[in-house]
JSON list of C-alpha atoms in Angstrom, two decimals:
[
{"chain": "A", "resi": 1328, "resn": "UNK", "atom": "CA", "xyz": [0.00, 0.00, 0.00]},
{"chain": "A", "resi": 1329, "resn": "UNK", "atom": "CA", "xyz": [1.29, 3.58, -0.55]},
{"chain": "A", "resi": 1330, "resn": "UNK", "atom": "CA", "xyz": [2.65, 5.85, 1.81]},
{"chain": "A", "resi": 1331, "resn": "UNK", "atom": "CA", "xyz": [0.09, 8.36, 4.32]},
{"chain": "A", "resi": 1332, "resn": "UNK", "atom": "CA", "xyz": [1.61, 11.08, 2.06]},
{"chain": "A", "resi": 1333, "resn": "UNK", "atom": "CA", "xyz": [0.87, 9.73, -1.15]},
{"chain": "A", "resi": 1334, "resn": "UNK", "atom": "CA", "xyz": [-2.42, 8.41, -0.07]},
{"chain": "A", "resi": 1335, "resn": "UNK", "atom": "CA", "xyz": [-3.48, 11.84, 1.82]},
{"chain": "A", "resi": 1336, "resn": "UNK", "atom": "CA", "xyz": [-2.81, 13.71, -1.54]},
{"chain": "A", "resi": 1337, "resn": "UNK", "atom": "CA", "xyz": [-4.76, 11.52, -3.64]},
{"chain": "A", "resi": 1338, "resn": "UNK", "atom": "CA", "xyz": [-7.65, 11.15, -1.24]},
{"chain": "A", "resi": 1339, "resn": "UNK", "atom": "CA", "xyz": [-7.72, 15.73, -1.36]},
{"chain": "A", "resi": 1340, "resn": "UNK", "atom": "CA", "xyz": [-7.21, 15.81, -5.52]},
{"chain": "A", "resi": 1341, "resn": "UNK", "atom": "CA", "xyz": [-10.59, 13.22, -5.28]},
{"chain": "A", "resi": 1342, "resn": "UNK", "atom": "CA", "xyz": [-12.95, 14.20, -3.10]},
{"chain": "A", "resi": 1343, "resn": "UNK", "atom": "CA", "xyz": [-12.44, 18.15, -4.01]},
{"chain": "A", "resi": 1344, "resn": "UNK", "atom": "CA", "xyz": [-13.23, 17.36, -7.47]},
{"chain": "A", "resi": 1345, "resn": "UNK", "atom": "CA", "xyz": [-15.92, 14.90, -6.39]},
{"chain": "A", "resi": 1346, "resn": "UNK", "atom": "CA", "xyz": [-17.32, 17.91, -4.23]},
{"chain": "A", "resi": 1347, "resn": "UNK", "atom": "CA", "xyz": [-16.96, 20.42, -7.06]},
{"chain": "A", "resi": 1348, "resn": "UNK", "atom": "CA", "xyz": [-19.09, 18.39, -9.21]},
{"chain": "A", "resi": 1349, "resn": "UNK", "atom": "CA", "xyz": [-21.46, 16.20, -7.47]},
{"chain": "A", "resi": 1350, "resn": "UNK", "atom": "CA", "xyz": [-21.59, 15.89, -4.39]},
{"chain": "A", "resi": 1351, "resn": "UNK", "atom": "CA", "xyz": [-23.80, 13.57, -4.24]},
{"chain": "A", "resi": 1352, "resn": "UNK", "atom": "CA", "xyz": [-20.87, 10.97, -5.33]},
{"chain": "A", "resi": 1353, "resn": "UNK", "atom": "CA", "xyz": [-19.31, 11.41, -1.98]},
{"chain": "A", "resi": 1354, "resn": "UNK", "atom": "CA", "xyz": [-21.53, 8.97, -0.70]},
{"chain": "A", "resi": 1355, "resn": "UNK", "atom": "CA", "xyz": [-18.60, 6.23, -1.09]},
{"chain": "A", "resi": 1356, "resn": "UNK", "atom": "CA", "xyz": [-16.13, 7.73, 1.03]},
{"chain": "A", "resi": 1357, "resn": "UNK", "atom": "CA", "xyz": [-18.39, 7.77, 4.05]},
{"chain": "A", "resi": 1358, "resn": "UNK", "atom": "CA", "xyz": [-19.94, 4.75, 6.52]},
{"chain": "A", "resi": 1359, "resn": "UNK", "atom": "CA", "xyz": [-22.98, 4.76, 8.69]},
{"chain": "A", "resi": 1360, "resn": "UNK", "atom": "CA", "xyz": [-20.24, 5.96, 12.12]},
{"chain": "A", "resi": 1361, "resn": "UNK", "atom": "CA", "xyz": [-18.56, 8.67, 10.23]},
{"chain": "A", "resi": 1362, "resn": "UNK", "atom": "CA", "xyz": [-19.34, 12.00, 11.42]},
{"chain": "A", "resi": 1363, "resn": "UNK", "atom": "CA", "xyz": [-18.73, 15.60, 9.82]},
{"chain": "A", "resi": 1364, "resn": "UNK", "atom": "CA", "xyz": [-19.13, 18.97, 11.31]},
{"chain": "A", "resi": 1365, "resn": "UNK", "atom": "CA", "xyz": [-19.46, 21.65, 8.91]},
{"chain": "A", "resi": 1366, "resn": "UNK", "atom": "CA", "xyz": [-18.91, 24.69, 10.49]},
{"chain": "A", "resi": 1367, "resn": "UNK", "atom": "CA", "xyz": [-21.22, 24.13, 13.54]},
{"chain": "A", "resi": 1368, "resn": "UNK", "atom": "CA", "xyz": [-23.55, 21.57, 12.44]},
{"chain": "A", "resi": 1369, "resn": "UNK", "atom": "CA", "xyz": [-23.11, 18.23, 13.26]},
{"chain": "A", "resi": 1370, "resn": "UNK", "atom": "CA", "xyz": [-24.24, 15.27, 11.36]},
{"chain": "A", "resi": 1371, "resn": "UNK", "atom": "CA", "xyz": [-23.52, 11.48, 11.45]},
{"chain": "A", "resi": 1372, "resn": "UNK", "atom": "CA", "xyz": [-24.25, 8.85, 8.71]},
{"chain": "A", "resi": 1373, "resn": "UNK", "atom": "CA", "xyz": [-23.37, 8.86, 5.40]},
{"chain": "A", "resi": 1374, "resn": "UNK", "atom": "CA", "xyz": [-27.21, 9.67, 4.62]},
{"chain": "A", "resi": 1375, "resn": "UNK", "atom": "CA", "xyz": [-27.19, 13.16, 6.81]},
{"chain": "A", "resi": 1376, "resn": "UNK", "atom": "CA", "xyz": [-23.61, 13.85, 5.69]},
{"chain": "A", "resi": 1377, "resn": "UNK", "atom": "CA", "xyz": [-24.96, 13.38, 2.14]},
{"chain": "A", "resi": 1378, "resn": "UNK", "atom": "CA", "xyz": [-28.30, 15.70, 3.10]},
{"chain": "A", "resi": 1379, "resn": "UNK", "atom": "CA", "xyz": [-25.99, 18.24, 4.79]},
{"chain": "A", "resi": 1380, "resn": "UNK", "atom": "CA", "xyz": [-23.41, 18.62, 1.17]},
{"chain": "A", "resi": 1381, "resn": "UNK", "atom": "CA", "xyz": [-26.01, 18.46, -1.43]},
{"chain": "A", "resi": 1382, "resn": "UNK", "atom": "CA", "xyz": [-28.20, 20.90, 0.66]},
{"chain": "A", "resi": 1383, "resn": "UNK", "atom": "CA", "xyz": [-25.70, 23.40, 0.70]},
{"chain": "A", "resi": 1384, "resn": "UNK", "atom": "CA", "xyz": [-26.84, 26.75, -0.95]},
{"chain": "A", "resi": 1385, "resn": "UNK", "atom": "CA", "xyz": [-24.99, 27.05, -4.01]},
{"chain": "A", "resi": 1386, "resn": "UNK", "atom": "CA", "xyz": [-24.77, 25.41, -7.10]},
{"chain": "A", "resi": 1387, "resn": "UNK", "atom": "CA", "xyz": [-21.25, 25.74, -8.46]},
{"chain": "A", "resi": 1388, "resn": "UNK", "atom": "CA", "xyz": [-18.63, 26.09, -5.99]},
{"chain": "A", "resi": 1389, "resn": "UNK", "atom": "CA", "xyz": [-14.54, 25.23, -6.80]},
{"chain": "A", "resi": 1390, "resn": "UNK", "atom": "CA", "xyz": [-11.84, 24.55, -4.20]},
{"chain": "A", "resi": 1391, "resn": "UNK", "atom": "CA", "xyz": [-8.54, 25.35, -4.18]},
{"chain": "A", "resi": 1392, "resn": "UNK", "atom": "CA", "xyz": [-6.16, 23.64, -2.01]},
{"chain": "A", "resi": 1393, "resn": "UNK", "atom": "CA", "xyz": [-3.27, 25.71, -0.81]},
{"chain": "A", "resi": 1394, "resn": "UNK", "atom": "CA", "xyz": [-1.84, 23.08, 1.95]},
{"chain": "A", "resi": 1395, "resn": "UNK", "atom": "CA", "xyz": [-2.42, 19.50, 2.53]},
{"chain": "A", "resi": 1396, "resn": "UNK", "atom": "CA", "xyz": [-0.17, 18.30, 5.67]},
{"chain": "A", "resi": 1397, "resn": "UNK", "atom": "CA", "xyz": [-0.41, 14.13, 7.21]},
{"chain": "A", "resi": 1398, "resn": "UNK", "atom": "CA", "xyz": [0.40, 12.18, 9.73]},
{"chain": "A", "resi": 1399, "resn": "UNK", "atom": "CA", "xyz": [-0.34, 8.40, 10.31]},
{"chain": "A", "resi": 1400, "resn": "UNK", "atom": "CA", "xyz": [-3.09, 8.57, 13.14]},
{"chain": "A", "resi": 1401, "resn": "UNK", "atom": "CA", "xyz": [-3.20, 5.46, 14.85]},
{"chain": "A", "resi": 1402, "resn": "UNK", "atom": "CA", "xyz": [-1.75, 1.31, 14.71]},
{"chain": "A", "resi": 1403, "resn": "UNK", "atom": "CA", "xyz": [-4.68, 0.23, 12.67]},
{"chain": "A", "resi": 1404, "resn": "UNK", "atom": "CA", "xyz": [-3.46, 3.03, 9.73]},
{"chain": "A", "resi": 1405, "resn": "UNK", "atom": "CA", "xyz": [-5.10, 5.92, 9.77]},
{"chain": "A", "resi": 1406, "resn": "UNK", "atom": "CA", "xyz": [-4.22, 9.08, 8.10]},
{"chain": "A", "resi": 1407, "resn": "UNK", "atom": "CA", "xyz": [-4.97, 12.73, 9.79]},
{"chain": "A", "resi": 1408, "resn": "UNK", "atom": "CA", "xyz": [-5.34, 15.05, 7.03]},
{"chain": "A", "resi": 1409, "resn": "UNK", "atom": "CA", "xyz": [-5.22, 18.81, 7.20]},
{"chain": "A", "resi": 1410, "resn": "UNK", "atom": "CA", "xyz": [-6.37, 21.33, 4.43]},
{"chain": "A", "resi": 1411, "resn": "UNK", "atom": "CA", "xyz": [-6.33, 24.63, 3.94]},
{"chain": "A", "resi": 1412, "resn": "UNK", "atom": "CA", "xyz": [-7.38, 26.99, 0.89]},
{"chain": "A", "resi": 1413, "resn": "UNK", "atom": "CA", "xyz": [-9.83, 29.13, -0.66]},
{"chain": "A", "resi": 1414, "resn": "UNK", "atom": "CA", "xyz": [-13.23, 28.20, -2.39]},
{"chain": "A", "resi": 1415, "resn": "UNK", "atom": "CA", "xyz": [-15.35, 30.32, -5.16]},
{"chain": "A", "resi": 1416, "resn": "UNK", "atom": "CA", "xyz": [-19.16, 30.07, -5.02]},
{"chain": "A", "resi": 1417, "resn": "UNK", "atom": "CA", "xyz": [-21.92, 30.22, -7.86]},
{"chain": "A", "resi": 1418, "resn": "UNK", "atom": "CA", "xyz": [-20.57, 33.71, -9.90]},
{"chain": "A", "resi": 1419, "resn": "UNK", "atom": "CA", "xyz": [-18.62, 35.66, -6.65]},
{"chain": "A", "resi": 1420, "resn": "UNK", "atom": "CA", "xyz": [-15.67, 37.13, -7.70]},
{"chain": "A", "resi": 1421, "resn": "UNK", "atom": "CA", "xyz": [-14.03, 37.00, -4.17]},
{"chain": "A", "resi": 1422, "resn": "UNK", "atom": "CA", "xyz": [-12.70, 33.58, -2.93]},
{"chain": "A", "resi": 1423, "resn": "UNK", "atom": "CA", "xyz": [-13.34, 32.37, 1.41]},
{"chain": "A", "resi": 1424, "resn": "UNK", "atom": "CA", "xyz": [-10.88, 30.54, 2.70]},
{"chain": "A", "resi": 1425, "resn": "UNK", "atom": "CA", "xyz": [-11.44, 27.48, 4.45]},
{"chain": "A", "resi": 1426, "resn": "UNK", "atom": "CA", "xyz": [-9.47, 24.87, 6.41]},
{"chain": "A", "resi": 1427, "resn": "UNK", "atom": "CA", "xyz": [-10.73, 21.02, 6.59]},
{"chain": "A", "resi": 1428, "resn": "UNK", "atom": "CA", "xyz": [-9.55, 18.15, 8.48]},
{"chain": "A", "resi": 1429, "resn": "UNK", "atom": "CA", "xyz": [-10.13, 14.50, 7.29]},
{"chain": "A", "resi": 1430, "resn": "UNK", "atom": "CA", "xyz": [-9.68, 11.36, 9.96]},
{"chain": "A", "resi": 1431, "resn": "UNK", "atom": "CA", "xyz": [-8.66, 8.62, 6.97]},
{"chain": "A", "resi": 1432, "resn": "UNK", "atom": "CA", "xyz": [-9.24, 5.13, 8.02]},
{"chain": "A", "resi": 1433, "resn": "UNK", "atom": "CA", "xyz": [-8.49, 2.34, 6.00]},
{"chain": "A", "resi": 1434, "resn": "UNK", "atom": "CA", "xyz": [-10.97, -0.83, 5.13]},
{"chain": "A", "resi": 1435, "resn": "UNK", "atom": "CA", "xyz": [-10.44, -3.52, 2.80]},
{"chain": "A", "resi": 1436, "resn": "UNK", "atom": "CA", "xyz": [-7.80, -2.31, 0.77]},
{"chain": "A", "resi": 1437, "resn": "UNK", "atom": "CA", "xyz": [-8.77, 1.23, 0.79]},
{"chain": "A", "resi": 1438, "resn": "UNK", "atom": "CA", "xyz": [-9.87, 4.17, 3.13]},
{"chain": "A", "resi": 1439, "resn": "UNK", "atom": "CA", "xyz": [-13.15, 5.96, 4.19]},
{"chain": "A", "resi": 1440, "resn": "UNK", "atom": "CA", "xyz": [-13.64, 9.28, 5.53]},
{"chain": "A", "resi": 1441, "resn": "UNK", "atom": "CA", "xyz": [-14.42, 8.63, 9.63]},
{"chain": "A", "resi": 1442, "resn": "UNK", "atom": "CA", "xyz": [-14.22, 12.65, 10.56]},
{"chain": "A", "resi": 1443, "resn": "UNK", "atom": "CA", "xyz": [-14.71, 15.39, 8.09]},
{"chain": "A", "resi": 1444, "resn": "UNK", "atom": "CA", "xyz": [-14.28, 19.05, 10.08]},
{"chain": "A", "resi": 1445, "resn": "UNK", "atom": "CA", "xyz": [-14.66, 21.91, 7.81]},
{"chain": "A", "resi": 1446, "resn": "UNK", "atom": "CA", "xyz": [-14.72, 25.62, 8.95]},
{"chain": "A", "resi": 1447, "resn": "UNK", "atom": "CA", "xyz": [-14.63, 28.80, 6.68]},
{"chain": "A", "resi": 1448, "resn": "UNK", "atom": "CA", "xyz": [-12.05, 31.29, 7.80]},
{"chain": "A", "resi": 1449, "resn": "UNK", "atom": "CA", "xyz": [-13.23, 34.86, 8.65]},
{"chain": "A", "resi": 1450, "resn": "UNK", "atom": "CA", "xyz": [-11.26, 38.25, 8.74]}
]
Protein backbone atom coordinates (compact mmCIF):
# COMPACT_ATOMS: atom_id res chain seq x y z
CA UNK A 1 0.00 0.00 0.00
CA UNK A 2 1.29 3.58 -0.55
CA UNK A 3 2.65 5.85 1.81
CA UNK A 4 0.09 8.36 4.32
CA UNK A 5 1.61 11.08 2.06
CA UNK A 6 0.87 9.73 -1.15
CA UNK A 7 -2.42 8.41 -0.07
CA UNK A 8 -3.48 11.84 1.82
CA UNK A 9 -2.81 13.71 -1.54
CA UNK A 10 -4.76 11.52 -3.64
CA UNK A 11 -7.65 11.15 -1.24
CA UNK A 12 -7.72 15.73 -1.36
CA UNK A 13 -7.21 15.81 -5.52
CA UNK A 14 -10.59 13.22 -5.28
CA UNK A 15 -12.95 14.20 -3.10
CA UNK A 16 -12.44 18.15 -4.01
CA UNK A 17 -13.23 17.36 -7.47
CA UNK A 18 -15.92 14.90 -6.39
CA UNK A 19 -17.32 17.91 -4.23
CA UNK A 20 -16.96 20.42 -7.06
CA UNK A 21 -19.09 18.39 -9.21
CA UNK A 22 -21.46 16.20 -7.47
CA UNK A 23 -21.59 15.89 -4.39
CA UNK A 24 -23.80 13.57 -4.24
CA UNK A 25 -20.87 10.97 -5.33
CA UNK A 26 -19.31 11.41 -1.98
CA UNK A 27 -21.53 8.97 -0.70
CA UNK A 28 -18.60 6.23 -1.09
CA UNK A 29 -16.13 7.73 1.03
CA UNK A 30 -18.39 7.77 4.05
CA UNK A 31 -19.94 4.75 6.52
CA UNK A 32 -22.98 4.76 8.69
CA UNK A 33 -20.24 5.96 12.12
CA UNK A 34 -18.56 8.67 10.23
CA UNK A 35 -19.34 12.00 11.42
CA UNK A 36 -18.73 15.60 9.82
CA UNK A 37 -19.13 18.97 11.31
CA UNK A 38 -19.46 21.65 8.91
CA UNK A 39 -18.91 24.69 10.49
CA UNK A 40 -21.22 24.13 13.54
CA UNK A 41 -23.55 21.57 12.44
CA UNK A 42 -23.11 18.23 13.26
CA UNK A 43 -24.24 15.27 11.36
CA UNK A 44 -23.52 11.48 11.45
CA UNK A 45 -24.25 8.85 8.71
CA UNK A 46 -23.37 8.86 5.40
CA UNK A 47 -27.21 9.67 4.62
CA UNK A 48 -27.19 13.16 6.81
CA UNK A 49 -23.61 13.85 5.69
CA UNK A 50 -24.96 13.38 2.14
CA UNK A 51 -28.30 15.70 3.10
CA UNK A 52 -25.99 18.24 4.79
CA UNK A 53 -23.41 18.62 1.17
CA UNK A 54 -26.01 18.46 -1.43
CA UNK A 55 -28.20 20.90 0.66
CA UNK A 56 -25.70 23.40 0.70
CA UNK A 57 -26.84 26.75 -0.95
CA UNK A 58 -24.99 27.05 -4.01
CA UNK A 59 -24.77 25.41 -7.10
CA UNK A 60 -21.25 25.74 -8.46
CA UNK A 61 -18.63 26.09 -5.99
CA UNK A 62 -14.54 25.23 -6.80
CA UNK A 63 -11.84 24.55 -4.20
CA UNK A 64 -8.54 25.35 -4.18
CA UNK A 65 -6.16 23.64 -2.01
CA UNK A 66 -3.27 25.71 -0.81
CA UNK A 67 -1.84 23.08 1.95
CA UNK A 68 -2.42 19.50 2.53
CA UNK A 69 -0.17 18.30 5.67
CA UNK A 70 -0.41 14.13 7.21
CA UNK A 71 0.40 12.18 9.73
CA UNK A 72 -0.34 8.40 10.31
CA UNK A 73 -3.09 8.57 13.14
CA UNK A 74 -3.20 5.46 14.85
CA UNK A 75 -1.75 1.31 14.71
CA UNK A 76 -4.68 0.23 12.67
CA UNK A 77 -3.46 3.03 9.73
CA UNK A 78 -5.10 5.92 9.77
CA UNK A 79 -4.22 9.08 8.10
CA UNK A 80 -4.97 12.73 9.79
CA UNK A 81 -5.34 15.05 7.03
CA UNK A 82 -5.22 18.81 7.20
CA UNK A 83 -6.37 21.33 4.43
CA UNK A 84 -6.33 24.63 3.94
CA UNK A 85 -7.38 26.99 0.89
CA UNK A 86 -9.83 29.13 -0.66
CA UNK A 87 -13.23 28.20 -2.39
CA UNK A 88 -15.35 30.32 -5.16
CA UNK A 89 -19.16 30.07 -5.02
CA UNK A 90 -21.92 30.22 -7.86
CA UNK A 91 -20.57 33.71 -9.90
CA UNK A 92 -18.62 35.66 -6.65
CA UNK A 93 -15.67 37.13 -7.70
CA UNK A 94 -14.03 37.00 -4.17
CA UNK A 95 -12.70 33.58 -2.93
CA UNK A 96 -13.34 32.37 1.41
CA UNK A 97 -10.88 30.54 2.70
CA UNK A 98 -11.44 27.48 4.45
CA UNK A 99 -9.47 24.87 6.41
CA UNK A 100 -10.73 21.02 6.59
CA UNK A 101 -9.55 18.15 8.48
CA UNK A 102 -10.13 14.50 7.29
CA UNK A 103 -9.68 11.36 9.96
CA UNK A 104 -8.66 8.62 6.97
CA UNK A 105 -9.24 5.13 8.02
CA UNK A 106 -8.49 2.34 6.00
CA UNK A 107 -10.97 -0.83 5.13
CA UNK A 108 -10.44 -3.52 2.80
CA UNK A 109 -7.80 -2.31 0.77
CA UNK A 110 -8.77 1.23 0.79
CA UNK A 111 -9.87 4.17 3.13
CA UNK A 112 -13.15 5.96 4.19
CA UNK A 113 -13.64 9.28 5.53
CA UNK A 114 -14.42 8.63 9.63
CA UNK A 115 -14.22 12.65 10.56
CA UNK A 116 -14.71 15.39 8.09
CA UNK A 117 -14.28 19.05 10.08
CA UNK A 118 -14.66 21.91 7.81
CA UNK A 119 -14.72 25.62 8.95
CA UNK A 120 -14.63 28.80 6.68
CA UNK A 121 -12.05 31.29 7.80
CA UNK A 122 -13.23 34.86 8.65
CA UNK A 123 -11.26 38.25 8.74
Amino acid sequence: MADFATIAQQFVEFYYQTFDQNRQNLAALYRDHSMLTFETAAVQGVTGIIEKLTSLPFSQIKHQVMTLDSQPSNESGGILVLVTGALLVDEEQRSMNYTQVFQLMPDQGSYFVFNDVFKLIYG
